[in-house]
mmCIF file of C-alpha atoms in Angstrom:
data_model
loop_
_atom_site.group_PDB
_atom_site.id
_atom_site.type_symbol
_atom_site.label_atom_id
_atom_site.label_comp_id
_atom_site.label_asym_id
_atom_site.label_seq_id
_atom_site.Cartn_x
_atom_site.Cartn_y
_atom_site.Cartn_z
ATOM 1 C CA GLU X 223 0.000 0.000 0.000
ATOM 2 C CA SER X 224 3.023 2.280 -0.117
ATOM 3 C CA THR X 225 2.863 5.563 -2.001
ATOM 4 C CA CYS X 226 6.632 5.413 -2.670
ATOM 5 C CA VAL X 227 7.424 6.027 -6.346
ATOM 6 C CA SER X 228 10.875 4.348 -6.173
ATOM 7 C CA CYS X 229 12.814 7.423 -7.334
ATOM 8 C CA GLY X 230 15.645 6.569 -4.943
ATOM 9 C CA GLN X 231 16.403 10.140 -3.886
ATOM 10 C CA CYS X 232 16.095 9.050 -0.241
ATOM 11 C CA VAL X 233 19.086 6.761 -0.812
ATOM 12 C CA LEU X 234 21.237 9.706 -1.909
ATOM 13 C CA VAL X 235 20.515 11.773 1.182
ATOM 14 C CA CYS X 236 20.320 9.082 3.891
ATOM 15 C CA PRO X 237 22.900 10.310 6.452
ATOM 16 C CA THR X 238 23.800 6.828 7.711
ATOM 17 C CA GLY X 239 23.795 4.928 4.435
ATOM 18 C CA ALA X 240 21.102 2.623 5.812
ATOM 19 C CA LEU X 241 18.952 2.910 2.699
ATOM 20 C CA GLY X 242 19.922 1.215 -0.536
ATOM 21 C CA GLU X 243 18.653 -0.430 -3.674
ATOM 22 C CA ARG X 244 17.891 -4.135 -3.931
ATOM 23 C CA ASP X 245 21.254 -5.543 -5.012
ATOM 24 C CA GLU X 246 21.082 -7.714 -8.150
ATOM 25 C CA THR X 247 24.764 -8.094 -8.962
ATOM 26 C CA ASP X 248 24.679 -11.842 -8.245
ATOM 27 C CA LYS X 249 21.774 -12.292 -10.648
ATOM 28 C CA ALA X 250 23.657 -10.365 -13.333
ATOM 29 C CA LEU X 251 26.797 -12.475 -12.807
ATOM 30 C CA ASP X 252 24.765 -15.680 -13.058
ATOM 31 C CA PHE X 253 23.632 -14.612 -16.527
ATOM 32 C CA ILE X 254 27.122 -13.497 -17.552
ATOM 33 C CA CYS X 255 28.706 -16.791 -16.466
ATOM 34 C CA ASP X 256 26.091 -19.054 -18.093
ATOM 35 C CA PRO X 257 27.512 -20.278 -21.437
ATOM 36 C CA GLU X 258 24.013 -20.946 -22.772
ATOM 37 C CA ILE X 259 22.945 -17.318 -22.342
ATOM 38 C CA THR X 260 23.728 -14.368 -24.602
ATOM 39 C CA THR X 261 24.091 -11.346 -22.339
ATOM 40 C CA VAL X 262 23.226 -7.919 -23.726
ATOM 41 C CA VAL X 263 24.177 -4.865 -21.673
ATOM 42 C CA GLN X 264 22.813 -1.371 -22.224
ATOM 43 C CA PHE X 265 23.818 1.753 -20.306
ATOM 44 C CA ALA X 266 22.013 5.062 -19.999
ATOM 45 C CA PRO X 267 23.081 8.500 -21.288
ATOM 46 C CA ALA X 268 23.780 9.787 -17.774
ATOM 47 C CA VAL X 269 25.878 6.791 -16.708
ATOM 48 C CA ARG X 270 28.833 7.716 -18.929
ATOM 49 C CA VAL X 271 29.145 11.166 -17.307
ATOM 50 C CA ALA X 272 28.637 10.127 -13.662
ATOM 51 C CA PHE X 273 30.174 6.664 -13.380
ATOM 52 C CA GLY X 274 33.798 7.811 -13.350
ATOM 53 C CA GLU X 275 33.248 9.427 -9.954
ATOM 54 C CA GLU X 276 32.893 5.932 -8.473
ATOM 55 C CA PHE X 277 36.583 5.433 -9.337
ATOM 56 C CA ASP X 278 37.839 8.847 -8.184
ATOM 57 C CA MET X 279 37.750 10.421 -11.630
ATOM 58 C CA PRO X 280 36.694 14.082 -11.993
ATOM 59 C CA ALA X 281 32.974 14.825 -12.044
ATOM 60 C CA GLY X 282 31.611 14.853 -15.572
ATOM 61 C CA THR X 283 34.364 12.687 -17.095
ATOM 62 C CA ASN X 284 32.991 10.851 -20.127
ATOM 63 C CA VAL X 285 33.830 7.175 -19.499
ATOM 64 C CA GLU X 286 31.749 5.648 -22.287
ATOM 65 C CA GLY X 287 34.754 3.820 -23.758
ATOM 66 C CA GLN X 288 35.887 2.483 -20.381
ATOM 67 C CA ILE X 289 32.380 1.177 -19.631
ATOM 68 C CA ILE X 290 32.388 -0.746 -22.911
ATOM 69 C CA ALA X 291 35.834 -2.145 -22.104
ATOM 70 C CA ALA X 292 34.740 -3.139 -18.585
ATOM 71 C CA CYS X 293 31.672 -4.945 -19.925
ATOM 72 C CA ARG X 294 33.797 -6.953 -22.315
ATOM 73 C CA LYS X 295 36.322 -7.742 -19.581
ATOM 74 C CA ILE X 296 33.665 -9.328 -17.366
ATOM 75 C CA GLY X 297 32.312 -11.419 -20.244
ATOM 76 C CA ILE X 298 29.374 -9.494 -21.684
ATOM 77 C CA ASP X 299 28.500 -10.733 -25.191
ATOM 78 C CA VAL X 300 26.897 -7.600 -26.678
ATOM 79 C CA VAL X 301 27.213 -3.985 -25.461
ATOM 80 C CA LEU X 302 24.523 -1.542 -26.594
ATOM 81 C CA ASP X 303 23.778 2.087 -25.822
ATOM 82 C CA THR X 304 20.481 3.237 -24.326
ATOM 83 C CA ASN X 305 21.029 6.415 -26.389
ATOM 84 C CA PHE X 306 19.960 4.353 -29.405
ATOM 85 C CA GLY X 307 16.726 3.550 -27.565
ATOM 86 C CA ALA X 308 16.305 7.272 -26.853
ATOM 87 C CA ASP X 309 16.497 8.022 -30.568
ATOM 88 C CA VAL X 310 13.778 5.449 -31.233
ATOM 89 C CA VAL X 311 11.660 6.967 -28.446
ATOM 90 C CA ILE X 312 11.817 10.335 -30.215
ATOM 91 C CA MET X 313 10.551 8.735 -33.427
ATOM 92 C CA GLU X 314 7.577 7.264 -31.564
ATOM 93 C CA GLU X 315 6.830 10.030 -29.077
ATOM 94 C CA GLY X 316 7.348 12.783 -31.650
ATOM 95 C CA THR X 317 4.902 11.137 -34.050
ATOM 96 C CA GLU X 318 2.439 10.620 -31.213
ATOM 97 C CA LEU X 319 2.697 14.277 -30.191
ATOM 98 C CA LEU X 320 2.109 15.517 -33.730
ATOM 99 C CA GLY X 321 -1.124 13.546 -33.801
ATOM 100 C CA ARG X 322 -2.229 14.967 -30.467
ATOM 101 C CA LEU X 323 -1.409 18.550 -31.480
ATOM 102 C CA LYS X 324 -4.379 18.461 -33.859
ATOM 103 C CA ASP X 325 -6.535 18.802 -30.752
ATOM 104 C CA ARG X 326 -4.914 21.182 -28.278
ATOM 105 C CA SER X 327 -7.549 20.913 -25.614
ATOM 106 C CA GLN X 328 -5.197 18.874 -23.395
ATOM 107 C CA PRO X 329 -1.412 18.644 -22.976
ATOM 108 C CA THR X 330 0.833 15.652 -23.618
ATOM 109 C CA PHE X 331 3.264 14.496 -20.926
ATOM 110 C CA THR X 332 6.504 12.652 -21.675
ATOM 111 C CA SER X 333 6.765 9.079 -20.389
ATOM 112 C CA CYS X 334 10.512 8.345 -20.129
ATOM 113 C CA CYS X 335 10.851 8.651 -16.339
ATOM 114 C CA PRO X 336 9.482 5.584 -14.465
ATOM 115 C CA ALA X 337 9.315 7.398 -11.107
ATOM 116 C CA TRP X 338 7.102 10.021 -12.774
ATOM 117 C CA ILE X 339 4.902 7.236 -14.191
ATOM 118 C CA ASN X 340 4.555 5.753 -10.700
ATOM 119 C CA PHE X 341 3.785 9.210 -9.301
ATOM 120 C CA ALA X 342 1.028 9.765 -11.873
ATOM 121 C CA GLU X 343 -0.507 6.316 -11.398
ATOM 122 C CA ILE X 344 -0.514 6.542 -7.597
ATOM 123 C CA HIS X 345 -1.322 10.216 -6.999
ATOM 124 C CA TYR X 346 -2.997 11.556 -10.184
ATOM 125 C CA PRO X 347 -4.546 8.677 -12.154
ATOM 126 C CA ASP X 348 -7.007 11.101 -13.782
ATOM 127 C CA ILE X 349 -4.168 12.487 -15.945
ATOM 128 C CA LEU X 350 -2.988 9.086 -17.252
ATOM 129 C CA PRO X 351 -4.706 9.597 -20.639
ATOM 130 C CA LEU X 352 -2.457 12.638 -21.125
ATOM 131 C CA LEU X 353 0.768 10.610 -20.877
ATOM 132 C CA SER X 354 2.551 9.483 -24.010
ATOM 133 C CA SER X 355 2.173 5.736 -24.411
ATOM 134 C CA THR X 356 5.744 5.375 -25.699
ATOM 135 C CA ARG X 357 7.960 3.195 -23.534
ATOM 136 C CA SER X 358 11.121 4.552 -21.935
ATOM 137 C CA PRO X 359 14.461 4.211 -23.780
ATOM 138 C CA GLN X 360 15.430 1.310 -21.503
ATOM 139 C CA GLN X 361 12.310 -0.658 -22.371
ATOM 140 C CA VAL X 362 12.409 0.238 -26.060
ATOM 141 C CA LEU X 363 15.982 -1.001 -26.390
ATOM 142 C CA SER X 364 15.285 -4.159 -24.378
ATOM 143 C CA LYS X 365 12.305 -5.024 -26.574
ATOM 144 C CA VAL X 366 14.277 -4.449 -29.771
ATOM 145 C CA ALA X 367 17.217 -6.439 -28.363
ATOM 146 C CA LYS X 368 14.931 -9.442 -27.913
ATOM 147 C CA THR X 369 13.022 -9.173 -31.188
ATOM 148 C CA TYR X 370 15.184 -7.493 -33.854
ATOM 149 C CA LEU X 371 18.767 -8.115 -32.734
ATOM 150 C CA PRO X 372 18.655 -11.957 -32.576
ATOM 151 C CA GLY X 373 17.891 -12.158 -36.292
ATOM 152 C CA LYS X 374 20.731 -9.794 -37.102
ATOM 153 C CA LEU X 375 23.285 -11.638 -34.953
ATOM 154 C CA ASP X 376 21.933 -15.140 -35.586
ATOM 155 C CA ILE X 377 21.358 -15.904 -31.917
ATOM 156 C CA ALA X 378 18.435 -17.623 -30.197
ATOM 157 C CA PRO X 379 15.920 -15.034 -28.874
ATOM 158 C CA GLU X 380 14.962 -17.269 -25.935
ATOM 159 C CA ASN X 381 18.575 -17.236 -24.716
ATOM 160 C CA VAL X 382 18.983 -13.457 -24.689
ATOM 161 C CA ARG X 383 19.127 -11.701 -21.318
ATOM 162 C CA VAL X 384 19.243 -7.902 -21.091
ATOM 163 C CA ILE X 385 21.185 -6.268 -18.251
ATOM 164 C CA SER X 386 20.572 -2.560 -17.902
ATOM 165 C CA ILE X 387 22.955 -0.136 -16.139
ATOM 166 C CA MET X 388 21.044 2.916 -14.959
ATOM 167 C CA PRO X 389 21.482 5.989 -12.723
ATOM 168 C CA CYS X 390 17.973 5.251 -11.466
ATOM 169 C CA VAL X 391 16.371 3.031 -8.829
ATOM 170 C CA ALA X 392 12.906 3.329 -10.405
ATOM 171 C CA LYS X 393 14.179 1.471 -13.479
ATOM 172 C CA LYS X 394 14.187 -1.679 -11.333
ATOM 173 C CA ASP X 395 10.506 -1.154 -10.637
ATOM 174 C CA GLU X 396 9.839 -0.420 -14.310
ATOM 175 C CA ALA X 397 11.535 -3.635 -15.436
ATOM 176 C CA VAL X 398 9.092 -5.818 -13.480
ATOM 177 C CA ARG X 399 5.923 -4.065 -14.651
ATOM 178 C CA PRO X 400 3.618 -6.758 -16.122
ATOM 179 C CA GLN X 401 2.889 -4.480 -19.100
ATOM 180 C CA LEU X 402 6.564 -4.731 -20.081
ATOM 181 C CA ALA X 403 6.857 -8.504 -20.184
ATOM 182 C CA THR X 404 5.760 -11.443 -22.314
ATOM 183 C CA GLU X 405 5.092 -15.088 -21.487
ATOM 184 C CA ALA X 406 8.815 -15.681 -22.027
ATOM 185 C CA GLY X 407 9.707 -13.202 -19.277
ATOM 186 C CA PRO X 408 10.485 -9.516 -18.771
ATOM 187 C CA ASP X 409 11.964 -7.465 -21.596
ATOM 188 C CA THR X 410 14.633 -6.157 -19.201
ATOM 189 C CA ASP X 411 15.958 -9.007 -17.069
ATOM 190 C CA VAL X 412 18.188 -7.153 -14.585
ATOM 191 C CA VAL X 413 18.696 -3.497 -13.728
ATOM 192 C CA LEU X 414 21.897 -2.462 -11.978
ATOM 193 C CA THR X 415 22.249 1.032 -10.594
ATOM 194 C CA THR X 416 25.493 2.921 -11.120
ATOM 195 C CA ARG X 417 26.493 1.957 -7.570
ATOM 196 C CA GLU X 418 25.807 -1.743 -8.152
ATOM 197 C CA PHE X 419 27.823 -1.804 -11.364
ATOM 198 C CA ALA X 420 30.744 -0.205 -9.529
ATOM 199 C CA ARG X 421 30.504 -2.888 -6.828
ATOM 200 C CA LEU X 422 30.423 -5.604 -9.490
ATOM 201 C CA LEU X 423 33.574 -4.274 -11.172
ATOM 202 C CA ARG X 424 35.444 -3.978 -7.872
ATOM 203 C CA ARG X 425 34.370 -7.510 -7.018
ATOM 204 C CA GLU X 426 35.994 -8.617 -10.286
ATOM 205 C CA GLY X 427 39.147 -6.610 -9.525
ATOM 206 C CA ILE X 428 38.565 -3.993 -12.228
ATOM 207 C CA ASP X 429 39.447 -0.322 -11.804
ATOM 208 C CA LEU X 430 37.933 1.882 -14.484
ATOM 209 C CA LYS X 431 40.978 4.174 -14.500
ATOM 210 C CA ASP X 432 43.180 1.269 -15.655
ATOM 211 C CA LEU X 433 41.124 0.430 -18.743
ATOM 212 C CA GLU X 434 41.833 1.553 -22.285
ATOM 213 C CA PRO X 435 38.623 2.963 -23.845
ATOM 214 C CA SER X 436 36.899 0.671 -26.315
ATOM 215 C CA THR X 437 34.192 1.317 -28.914
ATOM 216 C CA PHE X 438 30.886 -0.253 -29.861
ATOM 217 C CA ASP X 439 31.199 -2.855 -32.592
ATOM 218 C CA ASP X 440 27.572 -3.832 -33.203
ATOM 219 C CA PRO X 441 26.520 -2.475 -36.619
ATOM 220 C CA HIS X 442 22.808 -2.542 -35.857
ATOM 221 C CA MET X 443 22.003 -0.843 -32.522
ATOM 222 C CA SER X 444 25.036 1.072 -31.260
ATOM 223 C CA ALA X 445 24.943 4.406 -33.098
ATOM 224 C CA TYR X 446 23.258 7.348 -31.434
ATOM 225 C CA SER X 447 22.597 10.996 -32.136
ATOM 226 C CA GLY X 448 23.388 14.012 -30.005
ATOM 227 C CA ALA X 449 19.658 14.249 -29.352
ATOM 228 C CA GLY X 450 19.690 10.802 -27.776
ATOM 229 C CA ALA X 451 22.600 11.794 -25.541
ATOM 230 C CA ILE X 452 20.891 14.830 -24.001
ATOM 231 C CA PHE X 453 18.054 12.645 -22.670
ATOM 232 C CA GLY X 454 20.182 12.397 -19.519
ATOM 233 C CA THR X 455 19.451 15.931 -18.311
ATOM 234 C CA THR X 456 16.332 17.920 -17.567
ATOM 235 C CA GLY X 457 14.970 19.525 -20.740
ATOM 236 C CA GLY X 458 16.860 17.081 -22.957
ATOM 237 C CA VAL X 459 13.881 14.944 -23.936
ATOM 238 C CA MET X 460 11.949 18.059 -24.908
ATOM 239 C CA GLU X 461 14.815 19.468 -26.968
ATOM 240 C CA ALA X 462 15.414 16.162 -28.745
ATOM 241 C CA ALA X 463 11.730 15.809 -29.609
ATOM 242 C CA LEU X 464 11.403 19.338 -30.973
ATOM 243 C CA ARG X 465 14.439 18.893 -33.236
ATOM 244 C CA THR X 466 12.729 15.993 -34.973
ATOM 245 C CA ILE X 467 9.204 17.408 -34.942
ATOM 246 C CA TYR X 468 10.439 20.612 -36.600
ATOM 247 C CA ALA X 469 12.069 18.583 -39.390
ATOM 248 C CA VAL X 470 8.926 16.521 -39.947
ATOM 249 C CA VAL X 471 6.678 19.593 -40.079
ATOM 250 C CA ASN X 472 8.926 21.732 -42.274
ATOM 251 C CA GLY X 473 10.871 19.234 -44.353
ATOM 252 C CA LYS X 474 14.162 20.803 -43.239
ATOM 253 C CA GLU X 475 16.373 20.858 -40.171
ATOM 254 C CA LEU X 476 16.442 23.518 -37.490
ATOM 255 C CA GLU X 477 19.237 25.980 -38.209
ATOM 256 C CA GLU X 478 20.108 26.223 -34.496
ATOM 257 C CA VAL X 479 19.595 22.802 -32.902
ATOM 258 C CA GLU X 480 20.640 23.937 -29.430
ATOM 259 C CA MET X 481 17.588 25.486 -27.754
ATOM 260 C CA SER X 482 18.883 27.665 -24.946
ATOM 261 C CA GLN X 483 15.346 28.520 -23.803
ATOM 262 C CA LEU X 484 14.864 24.863 -22.809
ATOM 263 C CA ARG X 485 18.003 24.672 -20.672
ATOM 264 C CA GLY X 486 18.223 25.684 -17.051
ATOM 265 C CA PHE X 487 18.039 24.451 -13.467
ATOM 266 C CA GLU X 488 14.826 26.157 -12.393
ATOM 267 C CA GLY X 489 12.322 23.635 -11.031
ATOM 268 C CA ILE X 490 9.709 24.649 -13.596
ATOM 269 C CA ARG X 491 10.669 26.220 -16.929
ATOM 270 C CA GLU X 492 8.323 27.197 -19.717
ATOM 271 C CA ALA X 493 8.734 28.482 -23.252
ATOM 272 C CA THR X 494 6.919 29.022 -26.514
ATOM 273 C CA VAL X 495 8.550 27.480 -29.593
ATOM 274 C CA ASP X 496 7.538 28.146 -33.188
ATOM 275 C CA LEU X 497 7.567 24.833 -35.052
ATOM 276 C CA GLY X 498 6.349 26.440 -38.266
ATOM 277 C CA GLY X 499 4.082 24.886 -40.862
ATOM 278 C CA ALA X 500 0.601 23.831 -39.821
ATOM 279 C CA VAL X 501 1.665 23.414 -36.183
ATOM 280 C CA GLY X 502 2.862 26.941 -35.460
ATOM 281 C CA GLU X 503 3.677 27.882 -31.891
ATOM 282 C CA VAL X 504 3.597 25.302 -29.116
ATOM 283 C CA LYS X 505 3.562 26.068 -25.405
ATOM 284 C CA ILE X 506 5.906 23.798 -23.514
ATOM 285 C CA ALA X 507 7.019 23.225 -19.940
ATOM 286 C CA MET X 508 9.803 21.264 -18.278
ATOM 287 C CA VAL X 509 9.753 20.262 -14.629
ATOM 288 C CA HIS X 510 12.170 18.258 -12.476
ATOM 289 C CA GLY X 511 11.740 17.200 -8.864
ATOM 290 C CA LEU X 512 8.435 15.808 -7.626
ATOM 291 C CA GLY X 513 7.586 18.808 -5.437
ATOM 292 C CA ASP X 514 7.529 21.086 -8.466
ATOM 293 C CA THR X 515 5.871 18.338 -10.500
ATOM 294 C CA ARG X 516 2.983 18.167 -8.034
ATOM 295 C CA ALA X 517 2.575 21.953 -8.159
ATOM 296 C CA LEU X 518 2.525 21.949 -11.966
ATOM 297 C CA VAL X 519 0.055 19.067 -12.210
ATOM 298 C CA GLU X 520 -2.276 20.806 -9.752
ATOM 299 C CA LYS X 521 -2.213 23.978 -11.891
ATOM 300 C CA ILE X 522 -3.000 21.997 -15.032
ATOM 301 C CA ARG X 523 -5.875 20.152 -13.354
ATOM 302 C CA SER X 524 -7.343 23.422 -12.066
ATOM 303 C CA GLY X 525 -7.010 25.158 -15.433
ATOM 304 C CA GLU X 526 -4.462 27.686 -14.188
ATOM 305 C CA ALA X 527 -1.781 26.444 -16.610
ATOM 306 C CA ASP X 528 -2.115 25.685 -20.307
ATOM 307 C CA TYR X 529 0.570 23.796 -22.236
ATOM 308 C CA ASP X 530 0.841 21.587 -25.304
ATOM 309 C CA PHE X 531 3.814 19.444 -24.279
ATOM 310 C CA ILE X 532 5.342 18.822 -20.827
ATOM 311 C CA GLU X 533 8.544 17.010 -19.897
ATOM 312 C CA VAL X 534 8.735 15.549 -16.385
ATOM 313 C CA MET X 535 11.770 14.131 -14.598
ATOM 314 C CA ALA X 536 11.362 13.029 -10.996
ATOM 315 C CA CYS X 537 14.967 13.597 -9.934
ATOM 316 C CA PRO X 538 16.315 17.144 -9.548
ATOM 317 C CA GLY X 539 18.537 17.836 -12.553
ATOM 318 C CA GLY X 540 17.206 14.781 -14.357
ATOM 319 C CA CYS X 541 18.967 11.442 -14.777
ATOM 320 C CA VAL X 542 22.429 12.990 -14.239
ATOM 321 C CA ASP X 543 21.543 13.067 -10.544
ATOM 322 C CA GLY X 544 19.340 9.986 -10.440
ATOM 323 C CA GLY X 545 18.688 8.003 -7.272
ATOM 324 C CA GLY X 546 21.052 5.243 -8.406
ATOM 325 C CA SER X 547 24.046 7.580 -8.692
ATOM 326 C CA LEU X 548 27.091 7.889 -6.488
ATOM 327 C CA ARG X 549 26.400 9.043 -2.940
ATOM 328 C CA SER X 550 28.351 12.241 -2.410
ATOM 329 C CA LYS X 551 28.930 14.630 0.465
ATOM 330 C CA LYS X 552 29.960 17.303 -2.019
ATOM 331 C CA GLU X 553 27.588 20.047 -3.098
ATOM 332 C CA TYR X 554 25.002 18.718 -5.518
ATOM 333 C CA LEU X 555 24.930 21.594 -8.014
ATOM 334 C CA PRO X 556 28.605 21.580 -9.148
ATOM 335 C CA LEU X 557 28.474 17.803 -9.670
ATOM 336 C CA ALA X 558 25.237 17.981 -11.645
ATOM 337 C CA GLN X 559 26.462 20.896 -13.746
ATOM 338 C CA ALA X 560 29.703 19.109 -14.618
ATOM 339 C CA ARG X 561 27.829 15.971 -15.662
ATOM 340 C CA ARG X 562 25.329 18.041 -17.602
ATOM 341 C CA GLU X 563 27.963 20.056 -19.481
ATOM 342 C CA THR X 564 29.662 16.836 -20.597
ATOM 343 C CA ILE X 565 26.352 15.528 -21.940
ATOM 344 C CA TYR X 566 25.899 18.725 -23.937
ATOM 345 C CA ASN X 567 29.446 18.340 -25.259
ATOM 346 C CA VAL X 568 28.634 14.796 -26.420
ATOM 347 C CA ASP X 569 25.815 16.353 -28.429
ATOM 348 C CA ARG X 570 27.991 19.171 -29.800
ATOM 349 C CA VAL X 571 30.629 16.832 -31.248
ATOM 350 C CA ALA X 572 28.174 14.233 -32.557
ATOM 351 C CA LYS X 573 28.173 13.698 -36.321
ATOM 352 C CA VAL X 574 24.384 13.334 -36.190
ATOM 353 C CA ARG X 575 22.414 15.589 -33.835
ATOM 354 C CA GLN X 576 18.825 14.600 -34.644
ATOM 355 C CA SER X 577 17.231 11.242 -33.826
ATOM 356 C CA HIS X 578 15.594 10.843 -37.231
ATOM 357 C CA ASN X 579 19.004 11.120 -38.935
ATOM 358 C CA ASN X 580 20.499 8.167 -37.038
ATOM 359 C CA PRO X 581 21.190 5.666 -39.877
ATOM 360 C CA GLN X 582 20.740 2.639 -37.622
ATOM 361 C CA VAL X 583 17.343 3.935 -36.466
ATOM 362 C CA GLN X 584 16.374 4.438 -40.088
ATOM 363 C CA ALA X 585 17.423 0.844 -40.835
ATOM 364 C CA LEU X 586 15.441 -0.457 -37.861
ATOM 365 C CA TYR X 587 12.234 1.067 -39.209
ATOM 366 C CA LYS X 588 12.936 0.071 -42.805
ATOM 367 C CA ASP X 589 13.845 -3.545 -42.016
ATOM 368 C CA PHE X 590 11.650 -4.318 -39.028
ATOM 369 C CA LEU X 591 9.272 -1.779 -37.491
ATOM 370 C CA GLY X 592 7.713 -0.083 -40.504
ATOM 371 C CA GLU X 593 6.371 3.428 -39.899
ATOM 372 C CA PRO X 594 6.831 5.263 -36.594
ATOM 373 C CA ASN X 595 3.735 4.681 -34.471
ATOM 374 C CA GLY X 596 2.560 2.146 -37.031
ATOM 375 C CA GLU X 597 0.911 -1.136 -36.114
ATOM 376 C CA LYS X 598 4.077 -3.143 -35.393
ATOM 377 C CA ALA X 599 5.906 -0.255 -33.731
ATOM 378 C CA HIS X 600 2.914 0.447 -31.517
ATOM 379 C CA GLU X 601 2.614 -3.200 -30.510
ATOM 380 C CA LEU X 602 6.278 -3.480 -29.531
ATOM 381 C CA LEU X 603 7.250 -0.012 -28.321
ATOM 382 C CA HIS X 604 4.194 1.360 -26.524
ATOM 383 C CA THR X 605 2.584 0.510 -23.201
ATOM 384 C CA ARG X 606 -0.389 1.274 -20.973
ATOM 385 C CA TYR X 607 -0.853 2.687 -17.482
ATOM 386 C CA GLU X 608 -3.179 1.825 -14.631
ATOM 387 C CA ASP X 609 -4.907 3.568 -11.760
ATOM 388 C CA ARG X 610 -2.996 2.673 -8.593
ATOM 389 C CA LYS X 611 -4.305 5.436 -6.354
ATOM 390 C CA ARG X 612 -3.906 4.518 -2.679
ATOM 391 C CA GLU X 613 -6.958 5.029 -0.511
ATOM 392 C CA LEU X 614 -6.748 5.419 3.245
ATOM 393 C CA ASN X 615 -7.707 2.326 5.177
ATOM 394 C CA GLN X 616 -11.389 2.588 6.209
ATOM 395 C CA THR X 617 -10.539 2.424 9.930
ATOM 396 C CA VAL X 618 -8.009 5.221 9.504
ATOM 397 C CA LYS X 619 -10.665 7.236 7.677
ATOM 398 C CA GLU X 620 -13.143 6.794 10.516
ATOM 399 C CA ILE X 621 -10.562 7.798 13.123
ATOM 400 C CA TRP X 622 -9.550 10.838 11.089
ATOM 401 C CA ASP X 623 -13.201 11.867 10.673
ATOM 402 C CA ASP X 624 -13.704 11.604 14.459
ATOM 403 C CA ILE X 625 -10.651 13.778 15.103
ATOM 404 C CA THR X 626 -11.550 16.444 12.554
ATOM 405 C CA MET X 627 -15.146 16.578 13.797
ATOM 406 C CA GLY X 628 -13.942 16.950 17.380
ATOM 407 C CA SER X 629 -16.055 14.069 18.650
ATOM 408 C CA VAL X 630 -13.110 11.950 19.855
ATOM 409 C CA VAL X 631 -9.725 12.770 21.356
ATOM 410 C CA TYR X 632 -6.956 10.192 20.968
#
């Protein structure tokens, strides 16, 4: 009956270290060591800019290459990037948003953050129809890894196990949602937080600082755009989506892909963006942290706020300071800003900066999925939500009524 949304922020601030995630490193190692199993690892955009701190590297160091090398050293068969899944999410969510913009009577909320999904289901189930039905990048990539990748690599789908490395505790909760599983099992088999992955590497005697960076070698699901990379920070999902939506509406790319009006650390930020064509101006908002999220949702429900598209991230700063990240006694803001700036630099140096221009994403749709938000894509890459609102126990209600009416003193 808990109203906890599994964001994991309590773990970061617990002064005694008594709180922690459910450790699944043994389960991950069982998969890795089983010769009959093909292990596929994916890691999130924010992991590459925060993980180095676990091994005394400067905040914001991009350790993407070292993570790939570490995965290979412990016996992982295939290393993928959740950024690829983020690019696919933009194809689906962007198409979905364009359809909803024909009727602007209600806003559309992003659906990438599982703690936000839990928060909506438990506290505000009346707004569930406003959420995008597109799965998160983790779940999109896991589904594609178990349906599309086996045919490309000539491996048995039933033997594939997906291990996900995330800066987020809520991803563990997301992975066991019944909506994100089949009769064969969950799409994501194990989720390790950044802290767990660090413990696993130390257990295997691996120090990230000692590893030579490696590169992805899978030709099907390893490329990513700069837009996919910026998913790891607040405002990034919004910016990535608008880059692609603008191109779809106008048949040309945005001249300035970096949208400064969408970047900032304020709890709630809003802007108006002209997407041109038949869409015109859209009113958008970005919110991070559940206190500000609650305030924004209340304003929308009461009619005080009016937006077309809203990005929500439960953790302050977004995934770069997720509940699965390194515990630190240092000031939060400098760490988050360093991680965030590195993510933006990944975008700036990327050869491709829009999700729809990722050649491997284009191949995925051409060879397997068909049209974005089409029948097959919708079946595999979308989900549903459910009302999980917690009601007070009837006895508690009766006691509370007695107290508030003044008829009983306890």
